[in-house]
Amino acid sequence: MAAMRPNGGPAAKNSMFVDSLKDSATAAFLVAVLGFFFLPLKTDIAAGGLAITYRWPLWISAILIVFGGRLLLNLFVFKAKTPATQFIGDKLSGSSARLPGLGRYLGIALFGFAVILPFFFTTFFPGQQRQYIDLAILIMTYIMLGWGLNIVVGLAGLLDLGYVAFYAVGAYSFALLAEYFDLGFWMALPLAGILAAFWGIILGFPVLRLRGDYLAIVTLAFGEIIRVVLLNWYEFTNGPDGISGIPKPTLFGLEFTRGEGGFADFFGLEYSTIHRFIFLYYIIFIMALITNFVTMRLRKLPVGRAWEALREDEIACRSLGINTTNTKLTAFAIGAMFGGFAGSFFATRQGFISPESFTFLESAIILAIVVLGGLGSQIGVVIASVVMIGGIEMLRNIGFLSQIFGPGFDPVQYRMLIFGLAMVGIMVWKPRGLITTRVPSAVLKERKKIGADMVAQGEGH
């Protein structure tokens, strides 16, 4: 009789296990076939032709990893009576209910650590302080970009795939102003933001009647148009050669150079190149804080509530008498302005820019940060940026993987594969992003968090 029970019986469990094995074997077979010409075979240019290097352990390891991962997913997620993701989500929801201020405390803790971060690295990691502070600068730049795009996608619900265009406009605005008009960083910074906002308005006009996929295609085309123009207008932008010699920011006229009159000489310090990196970190940190502050204040104003009304239902938004034209234009303009600010900082940090720095992949990464963190969630963007950007860069320091997959294994070459797997995992576990609760901007009596499933997605509907 035990074999006749439909739910939870031995026969049902054996059938589920057999089906899971078959599905896992199919997935492993597909990896073996599709990855045969990428994983076990590596070609290098050599004298007289190509040299082929065989990496069979890497191929076999990939097959086993996919087989084991797919089997675990089938047993504990896809075919399980109570999926592990649901169990973990219930536990997290229970902990957040028991600790209602957990998100606020986490934000305060992250802010406090961000304030002292450069000195933390200089104290505990003196040999790698420059590398870690530079990584922190990169993460903070993507946090600012994510917050800027969150205005367009998370609050207004307009799917923008060409946000990197405003990033490029800000960077080239500062570089060209410095080259042709000899303007410094602080003078060119507001102009770069204004010019990026102007281009945001230019993009906003053609897409006023577009929604969803059509809106995404037009914004993607806009980003590519900007990149192609920068690439081919050689007389003005120097084309693929890029622009070098971009000036560095100064502290009230003090340059971070060696010798008399520099920052170290003025304050009586021993000269160190790390001073400039710490200064750059605090510049982007303050700029990101301003972006967050302005975003949160605008969200509580009528324009911010109009963005959220537009995201939920554009037809209902029109019926309330809201001017959807101005609402879309303000979202594009303000989001583009912050992208322009981040672009100008990128130019002064790198000292050199070229069109290759502003490809569609950058837009995809910024949009993935916003989506994975949770549309409309500011703290979610921070967590997603740290995990995605910091995690990918930290792959360079993982040395034990070469002992597993072979001496020629470089994990950085597979960063996009790892990035894609992480996105799939997050979408399976948390389809609404890492932060699945939202705080409404307008309340009647008591402010309560709501689930993200009650908020419309950023598709421009």
CSV table of C-alpha atoms in Angstrom, one decimal, residues 65-432:
chain,number,residue,atom,x,y,z
A,65,ILE,CA,29.3,21.1,-12.0
A,66,VAL,CA,26.3,21.4,-14.3
A,67,PHE,CA,25.1,17.9,-13.6
A,68,GLY,CA,25.4,18.4,-9.8
A,69,GLY,CA,23.9,21.8,-9.8
A,70,ARG,CA,21.0,20.8,-11.9
A,71,LEU,CA,20.4,17.7,-9.8
A,72,LEU,CA,20.3,19.8,-6.6
A,73,LEU,CA,18.0,22.4,-8.2
A,74,ASN,CA,15.6,19.6,-9.2
A,75,LEU,CA,15.6,17.9,-5.8
A,76,PHE,CA,15.4,21.0,-3.6
A,77,VAL,CA,13.8,23.7,-5.8
A,78,PHE,CA,12.0,22.7,-9.1
A,79,LYS,CA,10.5,19.3,-8.1
A,80,ALA,CA,10.5,19.6,-4.3
A,81,LYS,CA,7.2,19.7,-2.5
A,82,THR,CA,8.4,22.7,-0.5
A,83,PRO,CA,11.1,24.5,-2.5
A,84,ALA,CA,14.2,25.6,-0.6
A,85,THR,CA,13.8,29.1,-2.0
A,86,GLN,CA,10.4,29.4,-0.5
A,87,PHE,CA,11.7,28.1,2.9
A,88,ILE,CA,14.6,30.6,2.8
A,89,GLY,CA,12.2,33.4,1.8
A,90,ASP,CA,9.9,32.6,4.6
A,91,LYS,CA,12.8,32.6,7.1
A,92,LEU,CA,14.0,36.0,5.8
A,93,SER,CA,10.5,37.4,5.9
A,94,GLY,CA,10.1,36.2,9.4
A,95,SER,CA,13.4,37.8,10.5
A,96,SER,CA,12.5,41.1,8.8
A,97,ALA,CA,9.2,41.0,10.6
A,98,ARG,CA,10.9,40.3,13.9
A,99,LEU,CA,13.4,43.1,13.2
A,100,PRO,CA,11.4,45.9,11.5
A,101,GLY,CA,14.3,48.3,11.4
A,102,LEU,CA,16.7,45.8,9.8
A,103,GLY,CA,16.9,47.6,6.5
A,104,ARG,CA,17.5,50.9,8.2
A,105,TYR,CA,20.2,49.5,10.4
A,106,LEU,CA,21.9,47.8,7.4
A,107,GLY,CA,21.9,51.1,5.6
A,108,ILE,CA,23.5,52.9,8.6
A,109,ALA,CA,26.1,50.2,8.9
A,110,LEU,CA,27.0,50.4,5.2
A,111,PHE,CA,27.2,54.2,5.3
A,112,GLY,CA,29.5,54.1,8.4
A,113,PHE,CA,31.8,51.6,6.7
A,114,ALA,CA,31.8,53.6,3.5
A,115,VAL,CA,32.9,56.7,5.4
A,116,ILE,CA,36.0,55.0,6.9
A,117,LEU,CA,36.7,52.6,4.0
A,118,PRO,CA,39.9,54.2,2.6
A,119,PHE,CA,41.5,54.3,6.1
A,120,PHE,CA,40.3,50.8,6.8
A,121,PHE,CA,42.3,49.6,3.7
A,122,THR,CA,45.4,51.7,4.5
A,123,THR,CA,45.5,50.3,8.0
A,124,PHE,CA,44.8,46.6,7.5
A,125,PHE,CA,45.9,46.1,3.9
A,126,PRO,CA,48.8,48.5,3.4
A,127,GLY,CA,50.3,46.3,0.6
A,128,GLN,CA,47.1,46.3,-1.5
A,129,GLN,CA,45.5,49.6,-0.4
A,130,ARG,CA,45.7,51.2,-3.8
A,131,GLN,CA,44.0,48.2,-5.5
A,132,TYR,CA,41.2,48.0,-3.0
A,133,ILE,CA,40.5,51.7,-2.9
A,134,ASP,CA,40.4,51.8,-6.7
A,135,LEU,CA,37.9,48.9,-6.6
A,136,ALA,CA,35.8,50.9,-4.1
A,137,ILE,CA,35.9,53.9,-6.4
A,138,LEU,CA,34.6,51.7,-9.3
A,139,ILE,CA,31.9,50.2,-7.1
A,140,MET,CA,30.8,53.6,-5.9
A,141,THR,CA,30.6,54.8,-9.6
A,142,TYR,CA,28.3,52.0,-10.5
A,143,ILE,CA,26.2,52.7,-7.4
A,144,MET,CA,25.7,56.3,-8.6
A,145,LEU,CA,24.9,55.1,-12.1
A,146,GLY,CA,22.4,52.5,-10.7
A,147,TRP,CA,20.7,55.2,-8.6
A,148,GLY,CA,20.5,57.5,-11.6
A,149,LEU,CA,19.0,54.7,-13.8
A,150,ASN,CA,16.6,53.7,-10.9
A,151,ILE,CA,14.8,57.0,-11.5
A,152,VAL,CA,14.0,56.1,-15.1
A,153,VAL,CA,13.4,52.3,-14.6
A,154,GLY,CA,12.5,51.8,-11.0
A,155,LEU,CA,10.4,54.9,-10.3
A,156,ALA,CA,9.0,56.0,-13.7
A,157,GLY,CA,8.8,52.5,-15.1
A,158,LEU,CA,10.6,53.4,-18.4
A,159,LEU,CA,12.8,50.6,-19.7
A,160,ASP,CA,16.0,52.3,-20.8
A,161,LEU,CA,18.7,50.2,-22.5
A,162,GLY,CA,20.8,53.2,-23.6
A,163,TYR,CA,21.8,54.8,-20.3
A,164,VAL,CA,25.5,54.5,-21.1
A,165,ALA,CA,24.9,57.2,-23.7
A,166,PHE,CA,24.5,59.8,-21.0
A,167,TYR,CA,27.5,58.4,-19.2
A,168,ALA,CA,29.5,58.9,-22.4
A,169,VAL,CA,28.1,62.5,-22.9
A,170,GLY,CA,29.2,63.4,-19.4
A,171,ALA,CA,32.7,62.0,-19.9
A,172,TYR,CA,33.2,63.5,-23.3
A,173,SER,CA,31.8,66.9,-22.2
A,174,PHE,CA,34.4,67.2,-19.5
A,175,ALA,CA,37.2,65.9,-21.7
A,176,LEU,CA,36.3,68.3,-24.6
A,177,LEU,CA,35.8,71.3,-22.3
A,178,ALA,CA,39.1,70.6,-20.7
A,179,GLU,CA,40.8,70.3,-24.1
A,180,TYR,CA,39.3,73.2,-26.0
A,181,PHE,CA,38.5,75.6,-23.1
A,182,ASP,CA,41.0,74.6,-20.5
A,183,LEU,CA,38.3,74.1,-17.8
A,184,GLY,CA,39.0,72.1,-14.7
A,185,PHE,CA,37.0,69.3,-13.2
A,186,TRP,CA,34.9,71.4,-10.8
A,187,MET,CA,34.0,74.0,-13.5
A,188,ALA,CA,33.1,71.3,-16.0
A,189,LEU,CA,31.2,69.0,-13.7
A,190,PRO,CA,27.9,71.0,-13.6
A,191,LEU,CA,28.2,71.6,-17.4
A,192,ALA,CA,28.6,67.9,-18.0
A,193,GLY,CA,25.4,67.2,-16.0
A,194,ILE,CA,23.5,69.9,-17.8
A,195,LEU,CA,24.5,68.7,-21.3
A,196,ALA,CA,23.6,65.1,-20.3
A,197,ALA,CA,20.2,66.2,-19.1
A,198,PHE,CA,19.7,68.1,-22.4
A,199,TRP,CA,20.4,64.9,-24.3
A,200,GLY,CA,18.0,63.1,-22.0
A,201,ILE,CA,15.3,65.5,-23.0
A,202,ILE,CA,16.2,65.0,-26.7
A,203,LEU,CA,15.8,61.2,-26.2
A,204,GLY,CA,12.6,61.7,-24.3
A,205,PHE,CA,10.7,63.4,-27.1
A,206,PRO,CA,10.8,60.6,-29.7
A,207,VAL,CA,9.8,58.0,-27.1
A,208,LEU,CA,6.8,59.8,-25.6
A,209,ARG,CA,4.3,57.4,-27.3
A,210,LEU,CA,6.4,54.2,-27.0
A,211,ARG,CA,6.1,51.5,-24.4
A,212,GLY,CA,7.7,48.3,-23.4
A,213,ASP,CA,9.8,46.5,-26.0
A,214,TYR,CA,9.6,49.4,-28.5
A,215,LEU,CA,10.8,51.9,-25.8
A,216,ALA,CA,13.7,49.6,-25.0
A,217,ILE,CA,14.7,49.2,-28.7
A,218,VAL,CA,14.7,53.0,-29.3
A,219,THR,CA,16.8,53.7,-26.2
A,220,LEU,CA,19.2,51.0,-27.2
A,221,ALA,CA,19.5,52.6,-30.7
A,222,PHE,CA,20.1,56.0,-29.0
A,223,GLY,CA,23.0,54.6,-27.0
A,224,GLU,CA,24.6,53.0,-30.1
A,225,ILE,CA,24.1,56.3,-32.1
A,226,ILE,CA,26.0,58.2,-29.5
A,227,ARG,CA,28.8,55.7,-29.5
A,228,VAL,CA,29.1,55.6,-33.3
A,229,VAL,CA,29.1,59.4,-33.5
A,230,LEU,CA,32.0,59.5,-30.9
A,231,LEU,CA,33.8,56.8,-32.9
A,232,ASN,CA,33.5,58.5,-36.4
A,233,TRP,CA,33.6,62.2,-35.6
A,234,TYR,CA,37.4,62.2,-35.6
A,235,GLU,CA,38.0,65.9,-36.0
A,236,PHE,CA,36.0,66.7,-32.8
A,237,THR,CA,36.3,63.6,-30.6
A,238,ASN,CA,39.6,62.1,-31.8
A,239,GLY,CA,37.6,59.0,-32.8
A,240,PRO,CA,38.9,55.6,-31.7
A,241,ASP,CA,42.2,57.2,-30.5
A,242,GLY,CA,40.3,58.7,-27.6
A,243,ILE,CA,41.2,61.8,-25.5
A,244,SER,CA,44.1,61.7,-23.1
A,245,GLY,CA,45.6,64.1,-20.7
A,246,ILE,CA,42.3,64.8,-18.9
A,247,PRO,CA,43.1,67.0,-15.9
A,248,LYS,CA,42.7,65.6,-12.4
A,249,PRO,CA,40.5,67.2,-9.7
A,250,THR,CA,42.2,69.6,-7.2
A,251,LEU,CA,41.4,70.4,-3.6
A,252,PHE,CA,40.9,74.1,-3.5
A,253,GLY,CA,43.6,74.5,-6.1
A,254,LEU,CA,46.0,72.0,-4.5
A,255,GLU,CA,47.2,69.3,-6.9
A,256,PHE,CA,48.2,65.9,-5.7
A,257,THR,CA,51.7,66.1,-7.1
A,258,ARG,CA,55.1,65.7,-5.7
A,259,GLY,CA,57.1,68.8,-4.8
A,260,GLU,CA,56.4,72.3,-3.6
A,261,GLY,CA,52.9,73.6,-3.7
A,262,GLY,CA,51.3,70.2,-3.8
A,263,PHE,CA,48.7,68.7,-1.3
A,264,ALA,CA,51.3,66.8,0.7
A,265,ASP,CA,53.6,69.8,0.9
A,266,PHE,CA,50.8,72.2,2.0
A,267,PHE,CA,49.7,70.0,4.9
A,268,GLY,CA,53.2,68.8,5.8
A,269,LEU,CA,52.7,65.2,4.8
A,270,GLU,CA,55.0,62.7,3.2
A,271,TYR,CA,54.1,62.5,-0.5
A,272,SER,CA,52.1,59.3,-1.4
A,273,THR,CA,50.1,58.5,-4.5
A,274,ILE,CA,47.4,57.0,-2.3
A,275,HIS,CA,46.3,60.5,-1.3
A,276,ARG,CA,44.8,61.1,-4.8
A,277,PHE,CA,42.9,57.8,-4.7
A,278,ILE,CA,41.5,58.6,-1.3
A,279,PHE,CA,40.4,62.1,-2.6
A,280,LEU,CA,38.8,60.5,-5.7
A,281,TYR,CA,37.0,58.0,-3.5
A,282,TYR,CA,35.4,60.8,-1.3
A,283,ILE,CA,34.5,62.8,-4.5
A,284,ILE,CA,32.4,59.9,-5.9
A,285,PHE,CA,31.1,59.0,-2.4
A,286,ILE,CA,29.7,62.6,-1.9
A,287,MET,CA,28.4,62.6,-5.5
A,288,ALA,CA,26.6,59.3,-4.9
A,289,LEU,CA,25.1,60.6,-1.6
A,290,ILE,CA,23.8,63.7,-3.4
A,291,THR,CA,22.2,61.4,-6.0
A,292,ASN,CA,20.5,59.4,-3.3
A,293,PHE,CA,19.4,62.4,-1.4
A,294,VAL,CA,17.9,64.2,-4.4
A,295,THR,CA,16.2,61.0,-5.6
A,296,MET,CA,14.6,60.3,-2.2
A,297,ARG,CA,13.4,64.0,-1.9
A,298,LEU,CA,12.1,64.0,-5.5
A,299,ARG,CA,10.2,60.8,-4.8
A,300,LYS,CA,8.2,62.5,-2.0
A,301,LEU,CA,7.4,65.6,-4.2
A,302,PRO,CA,4.6,65.7,-6.8
A,303,VAL,CA,6.9,64.9,-9.6
A,304,GLY,CA,8.1,61.7,-7.8
A,305,ARG,CA,4.5,60.6,-7.2
A,306,ALA,CA,3.8,61.3,-10.8
A,307,TRP,CA,6.7,59.0,-11.8
A,308,GLU,CA,5.2,56.2,-9.7
A,309,ALA,CA,1.7,56.8,-11.1
A,310,LEU,CA,3.2,56.6,-14.6
A,311,ARG,CA,4.9,53.3,-13.7
A,312,GLU,CA,1.7,51.7,-12.3
A,313,ASP,CA,-0.7,52.7,-15.1
A,314,GLU,CA,-0.1,55.4,-17.8
A,315,ILE,CA,-3.8,55.5,-18.8
A,316,ALA,CA,-4.9,56.0,-15.2
A,317,CYS,CA,-2.2,58.6,-14.8
A,318,ARG,CA,-3.6,60.6,-17.7
A,319,SER,CA,-7.1,60.3,-16.3
A,320,LEU,CA,-5.9,62.0,-13.1
A,321,GLY,CA,-4.8,65.0,-15.2
A,322,ILE,CA,-1.1,64.3,-14.9
A,323,ASN,CA,1.0,65.6,-17.8
A,324,THR,CA,2.7,62.4,-18.9
A,325,THR,CA,4.9,64.2,-21.4
A,326,ASN,CA,6.5,66.4,-18.7
A,327,THR,CA,6.7,63.4,-16.4
A,328,LYS,CA,8.6,61.3,-18.8
A,329,LEU,CA,10.9,64.2,-19.8
A,330,THR,CA,11.8,65.0,-16.2
A,331,ALA,CA,12.6,61.3,-15.5
A,332,PHE,CA,14.8,61.0,-18.5
A,333,ALA,CA,16.5,64.4,-17.9
A,334,ILE,CA,17.2,63.9,-14.2
A,335,GLY,CA,18.4,60.3,-14.6
A,336,ALA,CA,20.6,61.5,-17.5
A,337,MET,CA,22.0,64.3,-15.4
A,338,PHE,CA,23.3,62.0,-12.8
A,339,GLY,CA,24.7,59.7,-15.5
A,340,GLY,CA,26.6,62.8,-16.9
A,341,PHE,CA,28.0,63.6,-13.5
A,342,ALA,CA,29.3,60.0,-13.1
A,343,GLY,CA,30.7,60.2,-16.7
A,344,SER,CA,32.7,63.3,-15.9
A,345,PHE,CA,34.1,61.7,-12.8
A,346,PHE,CA,35.0,58.6,-14.9
A,347,ALA,CA,36.9,60.8,-17.3
A,348,THR,CA,38.9,62.5,-14.5
A,349,ARG,CA,39.6,59.2,-12.8
A,350,GLN,CA,40.9,57.5,-15.9
A,351,GLY,CA,42.6,60.4,-17.5
A,352,PHE,CA,41.8,58.8,-20.8
A,353,ILE,CA,38.5,58.0,-22.5
A,354,SER,CA,37.5,56.3,-25.8
A,355,PRO,CA,34.3,55.1,-27.3
A,356,GLU,CA,35.2,51.5,-26.3
A,357,SER,CA,34.4,52.4,-22.7
A,358,PHE,CA,30.8,53.1,-23.5
A,359,THR,CA,29.4,50.0,-25.2
A,360,PHE,CA,26.0,48.3,-24.7
A,361,LEU,CA,27.5,46.0,-22.2
A,362,GLU,CA,27.9,48.9,-19.8
A,363,SER,CA,24.2,49.7,-20.1
A,364,ALA,CA,23.3,46.0,-19.6
A,365,ILE,CA,25.4,45.9,-16.4
A,366,ILE,CA,23.9,49.0,-15.0
A,367,LEU,CA,20.4,47.8,-15.8
A,368,ALA,CA,21.2,44.4,-14.2
A,369,ILE,CA,22.3,46.1,-11.0
A,370,VAL,CA,19.0,47.9,-10.8
A,371,VAL,CA,16.9,44.9,-11.6
A,372,LEU,CA,18.8,42.5,-9.4
A,373,GLY,CA,18.9,44.9,-6.5
A,374,GLY,CA,15.1,45.5,-6.8
A,375,LEU,CA,13.4,48.1,-9.0
A,376,GLY,CA,12.9,51.3,-6.9
A,377,SER,CA,15.1,50.1,-4.1
A,378,GLN,CA,18.1,52.3,-3.2
A,379,ILE,CA,19.8,49.9,-0.8
A,380,GLY,CA,19.2,47.1,-3.3
A,381,VAL,CA,21.3,48.9,-5.9
A,382,VAL,CA,24.2,49.2,-3.3
A,383,ILE,CA,24.1,45.5,-2.5
A,384,ALA,CA,23.9,44.4,-6.2
A,385,SER,CA,26.8,46.8,-7.1
A,386,VAL,CA,29.0,45.4,-4.4
A,387,VAL,CA,28.2,41.8,-5.3
A,388,MET,CA,28.4,42.1,-9.0
A,389,ILE,CA,31.2,44.6,-9.6
A,390,GLY,CA,33.2,43.7,-6.5
A,391,GLY,CA,32.7,40.0,-7.0
A,392,ILE,CA,33.8,40.1,-10.7
A,393,GLU,CA,36.9,42.1,-9.9
A,394,MET,CA,37.8,39.9,-7.0
A,395,LEU,CA,38.1,37.0,-9.4
A,396,ARG,CA,41.5,38.3,-10.3
A,397,ASN,CA,42.7,37.4,-6.7
A,398,ILE,CA,41.3,33.8,-6.7
A,399,GLY,CA,44.4,31.7,-7.2
A,400,PHE,CA,43.2,28.3,-5.9
A,401,LEU,CA,41.0,27.8,-8.9
A,402,SER,CA,44.0,27.2,-11.1
A,403,GLN,CA,44.9,24.2,-9.0
A,404,ILE,CA,41.5,22.7,-9.7
A,405,PHE,CA,41.0,23.5,-13.4
A,406,GLY,CA,44.6,23.6,-14.5
A,407,PRO,CA,47.5,26.0,-14.5
A,408,GLY,CA,46.2,28.0,-17.5
A,409,PHE,CA,42.8,28.7,-16.0
A,410,ASP,CA,42.0,32.4,-15.7
A,411,PRO,CA,38.6,33.0,-14.0
A,412,VAL,CA,38.5,36.6,-15.3
A,413,GLN,CA,37.8,35.2,-18.8
A,414,TYR,CA,34.6,33.6,-17.5
A,415,ARG,CA,33.4,36.6,-15.6
A,416,MET,CA,30.4,37.1,-18.0
A,417,LEU,CA,29.5,33.4,-17.6
A,418,ILE,CA,29.6,33.7,-13.8
A,419,PHE,CA,27.7,37.0,-14.2
A,420,GLY,CA,25.0,35.3,-16.2
A,421,LEU,CA,24.7,32.3,-13.8
A,422,ALA,CA,24.3,34.7,-10.9
A,423,MET,CA,21.5,36.5,-12.7
A,424,VAL,CA,19.7,33.3,-13.4
A,425,GLY,CA,20.1,32.2,-9.8
A,426,ILE,CA,18.8,35.5,-8.5
A,427,MET,CA,15.8,35.5,-10.9
A,428,VAL,CA,14.9,31.9,-9.7
A,429,TRP,CA,15.4,32.7,-6.0
A,430,LYS,CA,14.3,36.4,-6.0
A,431,PRO,CA,12.4,37.3,-9.2
A,432,ARG,CA,11.6,40.7,-7.8
